[in-house]
Each structure stands twice: as C-alpha cells, then as structure tokens.
Short mmCIF file of C-alpha atoms in Angstrom, two decimals:
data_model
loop_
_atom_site.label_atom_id
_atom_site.label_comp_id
_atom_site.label_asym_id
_atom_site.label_seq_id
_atom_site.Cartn_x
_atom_site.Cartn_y
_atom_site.Cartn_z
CA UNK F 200 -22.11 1.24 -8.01
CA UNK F 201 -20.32 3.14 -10.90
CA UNK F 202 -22.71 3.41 -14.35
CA UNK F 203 -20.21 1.67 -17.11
CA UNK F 204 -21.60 4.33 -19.41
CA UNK F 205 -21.07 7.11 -17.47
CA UNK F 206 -17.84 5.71 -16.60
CA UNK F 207 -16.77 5.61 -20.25
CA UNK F 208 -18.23 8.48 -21.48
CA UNK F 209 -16.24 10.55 -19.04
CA UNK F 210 -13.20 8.49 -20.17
CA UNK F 211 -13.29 9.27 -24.28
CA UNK F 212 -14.60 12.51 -23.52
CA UNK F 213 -12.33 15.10 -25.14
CA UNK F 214 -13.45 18.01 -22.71
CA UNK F 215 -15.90 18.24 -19.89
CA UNK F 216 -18.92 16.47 -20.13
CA UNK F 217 -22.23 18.44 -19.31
CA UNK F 218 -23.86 16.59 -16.40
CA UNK F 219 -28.09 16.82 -17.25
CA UNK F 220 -26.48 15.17 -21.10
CA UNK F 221 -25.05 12.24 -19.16
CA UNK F 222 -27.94 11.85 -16.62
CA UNK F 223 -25.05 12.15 -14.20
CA UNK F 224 -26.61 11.74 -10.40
CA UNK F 225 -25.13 12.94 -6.82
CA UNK F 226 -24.60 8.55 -6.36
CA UNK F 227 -22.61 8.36 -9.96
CA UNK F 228 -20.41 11.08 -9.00
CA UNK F 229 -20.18 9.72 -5.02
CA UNK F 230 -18.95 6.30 -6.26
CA UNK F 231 -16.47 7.69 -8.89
CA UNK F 232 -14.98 9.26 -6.07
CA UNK F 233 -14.85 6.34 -3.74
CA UNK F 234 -13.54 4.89 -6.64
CA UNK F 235 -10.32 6.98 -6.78
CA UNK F 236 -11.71 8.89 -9.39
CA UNK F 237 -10.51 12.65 -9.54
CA UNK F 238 -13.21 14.56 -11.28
CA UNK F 239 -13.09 18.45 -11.92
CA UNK F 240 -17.12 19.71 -11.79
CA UNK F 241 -17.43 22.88 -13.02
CA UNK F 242 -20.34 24.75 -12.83
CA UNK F 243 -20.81 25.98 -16.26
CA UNK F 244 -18.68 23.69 -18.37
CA UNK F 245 -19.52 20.49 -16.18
CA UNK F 246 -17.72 17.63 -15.44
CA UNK F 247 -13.85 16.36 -16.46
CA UNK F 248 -12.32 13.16 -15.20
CA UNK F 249 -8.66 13.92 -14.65
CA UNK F 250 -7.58 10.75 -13.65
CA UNK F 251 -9.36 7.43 -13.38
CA UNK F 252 -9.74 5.73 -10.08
CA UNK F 253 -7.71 2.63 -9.47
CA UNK F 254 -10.85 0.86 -8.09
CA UNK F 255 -12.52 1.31 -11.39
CA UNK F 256 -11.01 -1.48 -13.24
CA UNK F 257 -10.16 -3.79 -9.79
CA UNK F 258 -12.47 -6.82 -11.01
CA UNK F 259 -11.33 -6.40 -15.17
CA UNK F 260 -7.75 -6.55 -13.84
CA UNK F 261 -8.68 -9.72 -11.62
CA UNK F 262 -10.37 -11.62 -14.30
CA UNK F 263 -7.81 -10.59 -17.05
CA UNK F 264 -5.27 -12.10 -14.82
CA UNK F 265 -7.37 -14.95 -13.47
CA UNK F 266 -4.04 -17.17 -13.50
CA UNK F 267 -1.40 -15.04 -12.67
CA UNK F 268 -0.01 -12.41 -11.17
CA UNK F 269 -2.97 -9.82 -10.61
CA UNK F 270 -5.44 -12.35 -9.56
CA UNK F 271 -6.10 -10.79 -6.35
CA UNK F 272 -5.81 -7.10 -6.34
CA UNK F 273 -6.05 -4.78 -2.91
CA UNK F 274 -6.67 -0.92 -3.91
CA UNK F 275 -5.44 1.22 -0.75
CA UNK F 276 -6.71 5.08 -0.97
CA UNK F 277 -3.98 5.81 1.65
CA UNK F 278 -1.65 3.86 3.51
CA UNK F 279 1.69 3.31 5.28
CA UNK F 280 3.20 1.27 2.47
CA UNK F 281 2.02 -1.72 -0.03
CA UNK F 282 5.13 -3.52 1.14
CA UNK F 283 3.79 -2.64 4.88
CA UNK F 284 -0.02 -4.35 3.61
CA UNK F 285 1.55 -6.78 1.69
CA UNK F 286 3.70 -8.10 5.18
CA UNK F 287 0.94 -7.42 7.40
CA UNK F 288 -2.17 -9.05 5.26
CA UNK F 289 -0.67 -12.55 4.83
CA UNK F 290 -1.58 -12.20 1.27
CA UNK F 291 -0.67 -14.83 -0.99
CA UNK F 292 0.88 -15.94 -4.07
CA UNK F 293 -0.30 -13.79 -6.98
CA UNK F 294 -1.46 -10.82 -4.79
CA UNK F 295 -0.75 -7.38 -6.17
CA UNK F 296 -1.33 -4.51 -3.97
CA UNK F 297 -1.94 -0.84 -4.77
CA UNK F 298 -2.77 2.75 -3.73
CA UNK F 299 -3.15 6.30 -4.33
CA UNK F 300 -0.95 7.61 -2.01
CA UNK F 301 1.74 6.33 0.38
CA UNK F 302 2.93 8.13 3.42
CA UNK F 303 5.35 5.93 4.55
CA UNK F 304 7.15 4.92 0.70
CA UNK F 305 10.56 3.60 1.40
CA UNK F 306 13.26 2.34 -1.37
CA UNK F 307 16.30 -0.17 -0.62
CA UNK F 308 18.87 0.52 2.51
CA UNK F 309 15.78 2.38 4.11
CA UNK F 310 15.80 5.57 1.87
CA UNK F 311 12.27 7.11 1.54
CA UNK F 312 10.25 7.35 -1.54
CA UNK F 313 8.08 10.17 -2.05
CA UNK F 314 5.25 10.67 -4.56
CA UNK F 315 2.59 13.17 -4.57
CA UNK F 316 -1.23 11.23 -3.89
CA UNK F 317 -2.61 10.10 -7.33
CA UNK F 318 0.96 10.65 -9.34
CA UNK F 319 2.30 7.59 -9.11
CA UNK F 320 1.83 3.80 -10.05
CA UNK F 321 2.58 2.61 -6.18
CA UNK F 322 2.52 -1.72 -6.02
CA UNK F 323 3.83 -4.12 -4.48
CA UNK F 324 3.93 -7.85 -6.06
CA UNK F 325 3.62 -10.77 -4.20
CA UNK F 326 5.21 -14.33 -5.79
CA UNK F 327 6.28 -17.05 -4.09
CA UNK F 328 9.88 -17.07 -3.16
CA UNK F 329 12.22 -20.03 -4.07
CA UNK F 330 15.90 -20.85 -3.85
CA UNK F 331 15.15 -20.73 -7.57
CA UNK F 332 14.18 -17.01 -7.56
CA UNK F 333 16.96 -14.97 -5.31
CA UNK F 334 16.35 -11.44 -4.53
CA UNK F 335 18.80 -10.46 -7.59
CA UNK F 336 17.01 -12.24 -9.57
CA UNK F 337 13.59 -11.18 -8.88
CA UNK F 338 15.18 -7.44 -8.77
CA UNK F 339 16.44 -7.96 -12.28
CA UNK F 340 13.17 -9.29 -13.50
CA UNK F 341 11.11 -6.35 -12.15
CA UNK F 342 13.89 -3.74 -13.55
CA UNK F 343 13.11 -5.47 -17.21
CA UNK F 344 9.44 -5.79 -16.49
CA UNK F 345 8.97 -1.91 -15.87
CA UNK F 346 11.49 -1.03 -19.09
CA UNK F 347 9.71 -2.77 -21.45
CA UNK F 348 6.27 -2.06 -19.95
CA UNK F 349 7.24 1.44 -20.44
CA UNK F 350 8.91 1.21 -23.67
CA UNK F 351 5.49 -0.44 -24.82
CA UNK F 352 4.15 2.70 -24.37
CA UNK F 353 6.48 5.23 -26.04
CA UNK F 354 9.01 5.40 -28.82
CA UNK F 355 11.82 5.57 -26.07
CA UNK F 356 14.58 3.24 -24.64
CA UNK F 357 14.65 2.99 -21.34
CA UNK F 358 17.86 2.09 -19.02
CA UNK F 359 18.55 0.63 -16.24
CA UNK F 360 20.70 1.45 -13.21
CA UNK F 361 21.66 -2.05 -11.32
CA UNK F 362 20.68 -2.78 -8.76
CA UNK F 363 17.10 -0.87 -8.60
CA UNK F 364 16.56 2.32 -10.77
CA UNK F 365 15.11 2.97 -14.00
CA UNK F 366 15.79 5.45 -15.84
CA UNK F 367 14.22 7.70 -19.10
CA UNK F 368 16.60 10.19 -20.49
CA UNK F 369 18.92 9.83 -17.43
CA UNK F 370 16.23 10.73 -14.80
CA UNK F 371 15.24 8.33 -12.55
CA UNK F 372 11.82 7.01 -13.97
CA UNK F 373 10.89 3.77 -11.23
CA UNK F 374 12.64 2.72 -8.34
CA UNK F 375 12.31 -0.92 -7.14
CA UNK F 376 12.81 -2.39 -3.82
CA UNK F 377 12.40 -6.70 -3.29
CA UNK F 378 12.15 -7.63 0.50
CA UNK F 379 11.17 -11.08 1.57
CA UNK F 380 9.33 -12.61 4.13
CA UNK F 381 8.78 -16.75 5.16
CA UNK F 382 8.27 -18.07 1.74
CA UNK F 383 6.84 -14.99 -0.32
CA UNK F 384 8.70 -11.87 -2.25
CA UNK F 385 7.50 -8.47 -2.01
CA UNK F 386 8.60 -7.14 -5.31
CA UNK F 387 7.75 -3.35 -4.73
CA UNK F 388 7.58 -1.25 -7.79
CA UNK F 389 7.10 2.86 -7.71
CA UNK F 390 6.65 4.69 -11.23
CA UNK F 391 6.17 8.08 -11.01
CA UNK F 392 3.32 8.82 -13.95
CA UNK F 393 1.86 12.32 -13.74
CA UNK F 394 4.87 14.17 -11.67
CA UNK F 395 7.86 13.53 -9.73
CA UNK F 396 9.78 14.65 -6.87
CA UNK F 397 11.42 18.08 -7.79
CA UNK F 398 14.05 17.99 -5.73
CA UNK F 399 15.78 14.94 -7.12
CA UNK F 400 17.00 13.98 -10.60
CA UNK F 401 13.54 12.55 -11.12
CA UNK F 402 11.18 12.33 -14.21
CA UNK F 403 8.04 11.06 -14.90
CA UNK F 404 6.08 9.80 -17.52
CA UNK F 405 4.11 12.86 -17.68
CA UNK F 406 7.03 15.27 -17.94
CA UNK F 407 8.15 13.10 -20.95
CA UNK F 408 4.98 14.10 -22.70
CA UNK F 409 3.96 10.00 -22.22
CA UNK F 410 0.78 10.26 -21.09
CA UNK F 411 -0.60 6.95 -19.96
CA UNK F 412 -3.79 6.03 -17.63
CA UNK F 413 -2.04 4.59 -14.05
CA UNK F 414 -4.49 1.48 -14.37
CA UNK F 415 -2.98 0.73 -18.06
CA UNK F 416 0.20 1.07 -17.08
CA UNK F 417 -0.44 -1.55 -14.21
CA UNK F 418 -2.11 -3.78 -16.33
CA UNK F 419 0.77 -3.81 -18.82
CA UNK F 420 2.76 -4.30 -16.09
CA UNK F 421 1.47 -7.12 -14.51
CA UNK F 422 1.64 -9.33 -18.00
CA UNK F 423 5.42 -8.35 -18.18
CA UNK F 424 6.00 -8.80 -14.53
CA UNK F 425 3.93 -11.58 -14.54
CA UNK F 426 6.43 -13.02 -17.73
CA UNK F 427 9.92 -11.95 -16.49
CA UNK F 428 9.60 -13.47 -12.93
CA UNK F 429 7.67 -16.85 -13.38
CA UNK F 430 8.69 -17.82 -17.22
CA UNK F 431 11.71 -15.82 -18.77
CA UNK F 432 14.79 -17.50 -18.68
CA UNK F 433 18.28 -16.29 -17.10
CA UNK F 434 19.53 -15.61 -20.87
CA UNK F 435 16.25 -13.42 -21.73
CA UNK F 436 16.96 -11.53 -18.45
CA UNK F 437 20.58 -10.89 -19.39
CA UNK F 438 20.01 -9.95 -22.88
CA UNK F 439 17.01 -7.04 -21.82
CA UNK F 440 19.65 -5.47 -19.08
CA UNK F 441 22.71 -5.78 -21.07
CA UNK F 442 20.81 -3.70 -23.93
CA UNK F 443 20.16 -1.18 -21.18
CA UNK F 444 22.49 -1.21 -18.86
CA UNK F 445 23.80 2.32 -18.08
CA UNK F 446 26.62 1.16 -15.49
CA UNK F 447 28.29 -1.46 -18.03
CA UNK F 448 31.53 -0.64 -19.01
CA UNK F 449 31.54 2.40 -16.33
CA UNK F 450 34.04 2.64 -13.65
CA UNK F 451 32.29 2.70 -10.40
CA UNK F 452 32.51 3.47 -6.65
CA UNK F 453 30.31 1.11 -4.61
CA UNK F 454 29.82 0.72 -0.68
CA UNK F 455 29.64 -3.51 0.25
CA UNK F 456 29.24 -3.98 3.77
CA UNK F 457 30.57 -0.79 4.51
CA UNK F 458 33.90 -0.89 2.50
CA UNK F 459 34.09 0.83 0.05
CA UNK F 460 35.51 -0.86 -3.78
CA UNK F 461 36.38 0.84 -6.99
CA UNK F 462 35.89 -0.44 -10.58
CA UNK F 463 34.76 -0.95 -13.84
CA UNK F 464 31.36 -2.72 -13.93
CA UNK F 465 31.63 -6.08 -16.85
CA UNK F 466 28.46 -8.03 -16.80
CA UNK F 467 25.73 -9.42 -14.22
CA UNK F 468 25.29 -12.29 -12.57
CA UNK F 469 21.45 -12.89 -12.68
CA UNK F 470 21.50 -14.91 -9.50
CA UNK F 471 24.20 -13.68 -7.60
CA UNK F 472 24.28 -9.71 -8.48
CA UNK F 473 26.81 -7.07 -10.35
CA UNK F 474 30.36 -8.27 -11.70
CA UNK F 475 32.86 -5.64 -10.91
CA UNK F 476 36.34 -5.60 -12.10
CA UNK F 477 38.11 -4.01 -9.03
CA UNK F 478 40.72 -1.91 -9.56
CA UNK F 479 44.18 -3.67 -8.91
CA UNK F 480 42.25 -6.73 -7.59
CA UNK F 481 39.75 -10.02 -8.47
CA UNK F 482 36.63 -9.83 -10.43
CA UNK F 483 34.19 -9.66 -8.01
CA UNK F 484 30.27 -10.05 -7.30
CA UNK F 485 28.25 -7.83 -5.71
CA UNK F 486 24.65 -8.82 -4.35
CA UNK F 487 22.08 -5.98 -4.83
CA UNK F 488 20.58 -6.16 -1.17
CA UNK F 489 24.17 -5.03 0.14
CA UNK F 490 25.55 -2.83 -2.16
CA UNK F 491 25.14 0.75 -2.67
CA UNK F 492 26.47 2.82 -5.48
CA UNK F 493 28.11 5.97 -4.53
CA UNK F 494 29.42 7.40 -8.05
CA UNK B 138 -17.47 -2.96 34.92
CA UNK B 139 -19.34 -6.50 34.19
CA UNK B 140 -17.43 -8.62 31.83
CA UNK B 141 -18.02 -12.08 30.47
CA UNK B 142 -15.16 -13.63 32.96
CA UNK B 143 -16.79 -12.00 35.98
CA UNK B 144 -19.85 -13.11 34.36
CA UNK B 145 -18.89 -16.94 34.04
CA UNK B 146 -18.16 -16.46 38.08
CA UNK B 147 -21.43 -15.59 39.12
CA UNK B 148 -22.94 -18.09 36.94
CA UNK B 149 -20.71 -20.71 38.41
CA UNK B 150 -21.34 -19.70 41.36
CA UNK B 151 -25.35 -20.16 40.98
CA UNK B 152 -24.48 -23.64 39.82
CA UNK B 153 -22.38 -24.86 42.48
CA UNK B 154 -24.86 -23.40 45.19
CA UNK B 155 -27.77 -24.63 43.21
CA UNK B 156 -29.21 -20.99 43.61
CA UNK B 157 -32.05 -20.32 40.80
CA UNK B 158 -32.04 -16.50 40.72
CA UNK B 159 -29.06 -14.00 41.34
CA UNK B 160 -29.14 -10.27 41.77
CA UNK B 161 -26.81 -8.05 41.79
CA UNK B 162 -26.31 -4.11 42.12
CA UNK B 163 -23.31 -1.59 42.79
CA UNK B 164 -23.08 1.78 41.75
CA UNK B 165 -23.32 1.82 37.95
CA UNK B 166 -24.64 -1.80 37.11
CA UNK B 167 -27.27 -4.47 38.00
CA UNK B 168 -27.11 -8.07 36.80
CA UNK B 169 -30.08 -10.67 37.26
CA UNK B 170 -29.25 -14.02 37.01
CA UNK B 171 -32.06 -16.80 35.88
CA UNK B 172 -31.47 -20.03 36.29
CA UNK B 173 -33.98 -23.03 35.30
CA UNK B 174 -34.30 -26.08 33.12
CA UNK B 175 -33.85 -24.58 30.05
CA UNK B 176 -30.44 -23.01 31.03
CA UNK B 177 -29.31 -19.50 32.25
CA UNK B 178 -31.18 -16.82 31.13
CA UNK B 179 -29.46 -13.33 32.18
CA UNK B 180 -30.38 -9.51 32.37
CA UNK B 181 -28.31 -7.04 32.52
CA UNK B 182 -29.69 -3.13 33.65
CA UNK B 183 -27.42 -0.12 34.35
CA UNK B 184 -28.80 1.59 37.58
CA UNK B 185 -30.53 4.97 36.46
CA UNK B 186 -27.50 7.21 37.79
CA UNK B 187 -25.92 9.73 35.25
CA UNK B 188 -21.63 8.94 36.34
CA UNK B 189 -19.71 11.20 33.83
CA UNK B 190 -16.76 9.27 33.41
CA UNK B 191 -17.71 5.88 34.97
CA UNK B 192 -17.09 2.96 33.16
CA UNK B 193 -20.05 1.90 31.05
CA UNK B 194 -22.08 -1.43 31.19
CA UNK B 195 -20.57 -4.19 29.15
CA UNK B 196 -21.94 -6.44 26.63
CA UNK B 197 -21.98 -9.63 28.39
CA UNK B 198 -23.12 -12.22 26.34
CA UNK B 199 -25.06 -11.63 22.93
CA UNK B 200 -28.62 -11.90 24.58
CA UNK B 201 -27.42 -9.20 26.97
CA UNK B 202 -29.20 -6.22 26.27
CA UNK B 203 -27.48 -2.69 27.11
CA UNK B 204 -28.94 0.28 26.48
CA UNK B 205 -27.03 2.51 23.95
CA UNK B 206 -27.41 5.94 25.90
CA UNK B 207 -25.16 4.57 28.68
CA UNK B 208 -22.64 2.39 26.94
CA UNK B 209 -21.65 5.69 25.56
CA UNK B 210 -21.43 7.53 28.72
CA UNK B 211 -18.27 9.13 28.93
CA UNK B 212 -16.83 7.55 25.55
CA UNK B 213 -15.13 8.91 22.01
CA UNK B 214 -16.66 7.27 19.18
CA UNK B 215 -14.51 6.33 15.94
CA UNK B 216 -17.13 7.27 12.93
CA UNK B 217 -17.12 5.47 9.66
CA UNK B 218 -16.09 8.58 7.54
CA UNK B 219 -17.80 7.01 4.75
CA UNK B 220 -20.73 4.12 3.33
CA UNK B 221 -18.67 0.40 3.30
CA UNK B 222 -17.99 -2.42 4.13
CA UNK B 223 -15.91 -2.60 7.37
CA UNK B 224 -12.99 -4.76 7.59
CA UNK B 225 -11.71 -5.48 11.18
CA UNK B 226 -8.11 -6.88 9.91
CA UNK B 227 -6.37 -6.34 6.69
CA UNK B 228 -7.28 -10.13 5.74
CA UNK B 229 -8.89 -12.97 7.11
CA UNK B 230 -5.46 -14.37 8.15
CA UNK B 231 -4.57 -11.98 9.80
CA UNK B 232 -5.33 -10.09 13.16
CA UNK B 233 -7.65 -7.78 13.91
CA UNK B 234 -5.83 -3.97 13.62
CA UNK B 235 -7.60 -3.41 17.36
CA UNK B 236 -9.04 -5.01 20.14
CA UNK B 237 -10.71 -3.98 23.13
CA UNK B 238 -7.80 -2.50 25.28
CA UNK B 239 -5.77 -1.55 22.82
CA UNK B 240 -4.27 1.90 23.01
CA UNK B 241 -4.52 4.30 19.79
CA UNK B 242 -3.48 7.78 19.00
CA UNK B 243 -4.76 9.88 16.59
CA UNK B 244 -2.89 8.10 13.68
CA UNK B 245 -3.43 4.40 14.90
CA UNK B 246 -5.08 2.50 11.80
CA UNK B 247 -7.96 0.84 13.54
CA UNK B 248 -10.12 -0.83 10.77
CA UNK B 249 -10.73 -1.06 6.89
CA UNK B 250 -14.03 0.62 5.24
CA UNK B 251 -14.37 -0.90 1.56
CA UNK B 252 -16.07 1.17 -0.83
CA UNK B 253 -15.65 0.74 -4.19
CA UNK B 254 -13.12 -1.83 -4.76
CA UNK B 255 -10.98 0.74 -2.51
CA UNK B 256 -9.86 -0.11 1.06
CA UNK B 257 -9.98 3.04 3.42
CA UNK B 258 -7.66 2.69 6.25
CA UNK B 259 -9.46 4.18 8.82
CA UNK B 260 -7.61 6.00 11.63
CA UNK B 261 -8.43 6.67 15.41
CA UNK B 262 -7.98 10.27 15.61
CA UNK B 263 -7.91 10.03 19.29
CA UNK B 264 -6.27 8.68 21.97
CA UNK B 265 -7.06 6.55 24.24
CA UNK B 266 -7.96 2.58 24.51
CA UNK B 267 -10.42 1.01 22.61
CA UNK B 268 -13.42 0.02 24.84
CA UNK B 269 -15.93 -1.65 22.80
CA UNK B 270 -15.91 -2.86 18.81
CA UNK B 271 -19.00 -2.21 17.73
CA UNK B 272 -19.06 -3.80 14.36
CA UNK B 273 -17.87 -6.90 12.74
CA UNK B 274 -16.35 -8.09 9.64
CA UNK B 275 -18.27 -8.20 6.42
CA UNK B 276 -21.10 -5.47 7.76
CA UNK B 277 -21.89 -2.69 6.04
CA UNK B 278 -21.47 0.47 7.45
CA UNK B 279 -23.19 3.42 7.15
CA UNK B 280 -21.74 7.42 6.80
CA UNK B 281 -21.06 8.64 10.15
CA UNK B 282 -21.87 5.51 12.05
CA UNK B 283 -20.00 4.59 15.26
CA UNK B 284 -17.21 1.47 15.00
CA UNK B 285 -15.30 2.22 18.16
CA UNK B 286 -16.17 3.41 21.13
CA UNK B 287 -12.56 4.67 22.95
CA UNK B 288 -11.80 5.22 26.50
CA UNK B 289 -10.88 8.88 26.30
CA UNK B 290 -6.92 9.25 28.36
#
C-alpha cells in the first residue's frame, strides 16, 4: 500500500528527496508506481515525484464525491478509450472514468485525439440521460464546466468554440465529445495539462505556465461538472457561454448533413444547438452532433 | 479432449445401465468413473505419454484433479505482468473479455489486473484461442503467474 507520509513528503518536497531520510523501501516506491506515480530516482540526489499517480487519490475523490458525480471512479493505466470502458463496463450513473494514456482517443465526427501518456486529464462522465438533458445540452454544460474549472485555477479567461472546443489564448485547450448509449451519457472530456499535440494549434496548461496536479484538476472538475449538468439552469448555461463565446457575432462556414451554410453566428439554443443567421436566408439551428465548422 | 458435456455422457450412461465403475483410456487421457450411494465420484489421469502438441487433459469438474505438467503441454501462457487483483470482465455486469475458445492476437485485451486503485488492461500478446482460464474474479494474482493458457495457431 502507499505510506501517506511518504506520499506527501514527496508531494511538498521542493527538490528530490533523499531516500535513507524518508525510510523510502523497494514496496513504497513499487506501489507509487502501480499507482501512476512517475518518480525520477537519482542516484546521488535521490528521489523526485514528477507527477502524481491518478490512483493515489481514487478513494479521497470517491468519498469527497460520495453523492455525486465521482462516486465511483475507474483509473485505467492504458486503454482503448474511457468512452470505449465507459460503453463496455455497464457502469452507472455517477461513474467517472480515467487513465494515463489512451491509444485509441477519438473527438466528435470520428476525428482522433492524441495525447502523450501522463499529459493529459483523459475522462469520461457518466450521468443519466433524459429528454431533459439533450446532447447540446450536456455538451454545453461540460464546455462551461472545464472553463471555469480552469479559470479557477489561473488569472485567465477562457473561451469557448461551440460545439466542443475550449480554448486559452486561441489554442485549443480541451476538446469534448458526448455520445449516448440506452439511458446513460458519456460526457468525454480531454485537457491537455503538461503538453499538447505539436502539430496542431494546441496548448496546454503547462505551456501557459499553469501548472496544476492532473488529480486537482479532476477533482475541481467533477464539482463543476457535477453543478453545470445536474443543477444549473438553462439561463446560467447561457450566460457562462455567451461571456465566452468566440464564434458569436462571427460569420461562419458550417457543414450540416453534408451541405454546406454560411453565416453570422447570434446566440445558442441550449437544447437545440447554435443559432445561425444564414446568409440571404432564415435564422436557423444547428445541433452540435451534426454540424461541423469549417471556417 | 475430455470435457464436462462428454463427461455428463458417460455419467449418464453409467446411470441408465446401472454400471458402478467406468474406465476409460485413448491416447492422451484416462477417466474412471465411481459410482455408489453417495453419488459419482470421478478420476481423471492423463496416460504417461509425452504428445507435443496434443490437446491437454481438461478440468472436468472441480474435484477433477489434473496434473499441471500436462495441462500445459503444448500451451502459451498469458502471465500476470504484475501483483493484483485479476478482473475477468471490466464489471460485474458485464462479460467476461475471454472465454475458453476465444481467439486473441497479440493486442486482444484479455483480463484486468488491479493494483493500486489502477486497472491494468492486460493483453494476449499471442495468438491463438484461449484454452483454459486459470483464474477467477476477485483473486489475487501474483508477478509472473499464469491466467491463460492459449492454444498456440
């Protein structure tokens, strides 16, 4: 089992810790690393934890969020996907699933998502799904969740690009992708921390000198998540992606069922998606699981 | 190869013939079947013949005893890479990742090992079709120890 005190020593430690001071043993450092834990052990200057393990913290996180979202967490070192895990383990109502590394990470209209192992806040959210909580909705919710979770951690407004990115100094920051399945959401969130894809307008939290522990980021997270989807109303929703919005007022090209409309973007819908004042034509809504932007 | 089905036949068989004692032998196996008032008690003894890639003796029943050095014969083993708990499917709803007979490749996801509050998906990394599950749900596993024992293409 991990040693709390080792645990935290290593954690408040300004530099590397000298392993005879801490009593340190081969089983201490074994279950760090089973933990998730990536520890640099020197020789000389002994031992640095450069990132905390998400299995540290699994059963604090649980018991913190005893009644809501968070109250059953599943840690994956490795997998596929957590909305793969979260389809294939049946898991239920309040289930939050996580991992280091995903090899399989996909965003909406089947694009890929790629992180490097251990840079990344990778989860994917189960709630129940309603006719009360449509995909737009539930898509809004998790944009606003993951702004103000960030924002909660640095001086800096955050936008947001409807349907599904968010963005910190116009790089994309988080992308978020809601899929359903029989009576349960899969509210996938992926929020690049320590580094981010180079090839891609991309940023991370780490490249914006925020430098934030991946487990209390989650648990930040969760409460907001936890707020936006099962308490905050319509009118809070509106009012925390109108002040961010980066596509209001803008004129647009999108691609709806593979035509392709022009316009300037007016408000949202929370239900029912985008409001898009087409050129020469109607106002018109645009539902986020169709509709891709293309300028 | 001597499976419960086949089993179930012979021990029918006893029954409906009223026979008290059964034996059995081919090439790689021999069953003895006991029957008395108590119920059916049944043995189960590979024939001392090495057969590279024969089929190895089944479990039969959970008082069957099979000796490990055989059941191996010819077979990959899929090693817990690490101490855990194992995890047969990713949650007690659901089904098992494998079964015996199903086919894998190197990159099939066969079982969980929990360690740490961390689920390690644990992958075949060989191909072939799963012959026996060796552990169950809930057991701890040791490093190195044998979960899967595959029937090698």
């Amino acid at each position: 089992m991990i040693d709390p005190v080792v645990l935290n020593r290593l954690l408040t430690a300004d530099g590397p810790v000298p392993t005879h001071a801490l009593g340190i043993t081969r089983d201490d450092l074994a279950a760090l690393e089973a933990a998730g834990c990536r520890l640099d052990d020197h020789p000389q200057h002994g031992l640095r934890l450069l990132s905390a393990g998400l299995g540290c913290w699994v059963d604090y996180i649980e018991q913190r969020h005893a009644d809501r979202l968070g109250r059953r967490m599943l840690v994956f070192r490795e997998t596929t996907s957590t909305q793969d895990v979260a389809r294939q383990a049946q898991v239920a109502d309040g289930a939050v699933i996580t991992t280091d590394h995903q090899t399989g990470g996909r965003g909406r209209l089947g694009r890929r998502w790629v992180a490097p192992p251990g840079a990344a806040l990778l989860m994917t959210a189960v709630v129940r799904h309603t006719e009360s909580t449509p995909v737009d909705r539930l898509m809004l919710a998790a944009a606003c969740a993951v702004a103000e979770a960030v924002e909660s951690l640095c001086e800096q407004q955050v936008q947001i690009r409807w349907p599904n990115d968010v963005l910190l100094n116009g790089r994309k920051l988080a992308g978020i992708l809601v899929e359903t399945a029989n009576n349960l959401a899969m509210i996938g969130i992926g929020l690049n921390v320590s580094a981010h894809p180079a090839d891609l307008n991309a940023t991370s939290l780490g490249a914006e000198s925020i430098h934030v522990d991946r487990l209390h980021l989650l648990d930040v997270l969760l409460d907001r998540l936890d707020f936006d989807v099962r308490h905050a109303t319509d009118a809070q929703l509106l009012r925390c992606w109108r002040a961010r919005s980066c596509l209001t007022g803008q004129r647009v090209t999108v691609s709806v069922d593979s035509r392709q409309l022009t316009g300037r973007v007016i408000d949202l819908d929370p239900a029912h998606g985008l409001l898009m004042q087409i050129e020469q034509g109607p106002i018109t809504t645009l539902p986020a699981a169709t509709t891709s932007l293309i300028v | 190869m001597m499976d419960l089905k086949t089993l179930r036949q012979l021990i029918k068989l006893m029954k409906d013939n009223d026979l008290s004692e059964l034996d059995l032998r081919d090439k790689e196996e021999q069953v003895s079947l006991k029957r008395g008032s108590s119920g059916v008690v049944h043995q189960i003894a590979p024939q001392a013949m090495p057969a590279p890639a024969a089929a190895p003796a089944q479990q039969a029943a959970p008082a069957a005893e099979a000796p490990k050095a055989d059941a191996d014969d010819g077979l990959a083993k899929i090693n817990s890479p690490m101490v855990g708990t194992f995890y047969a499917a990713p949650s007690p709803d659901a089904e098992a990742f494998v079964k015996v007979g199903t086919r894998v490749d190197a990159d099939t996801v066969v079982c969980i090992v929990e360690a740490m509050k961390v689920f390690n998906e644990i992958k075949a990394e060989t191909t072939g079709t799963i012959e026996k599950v060796l552990v169950s749900t809930g057991q701890a596993v040791e490093y190195g120890q044998a979960l899967f024992l595959v029937k090698p293409d």
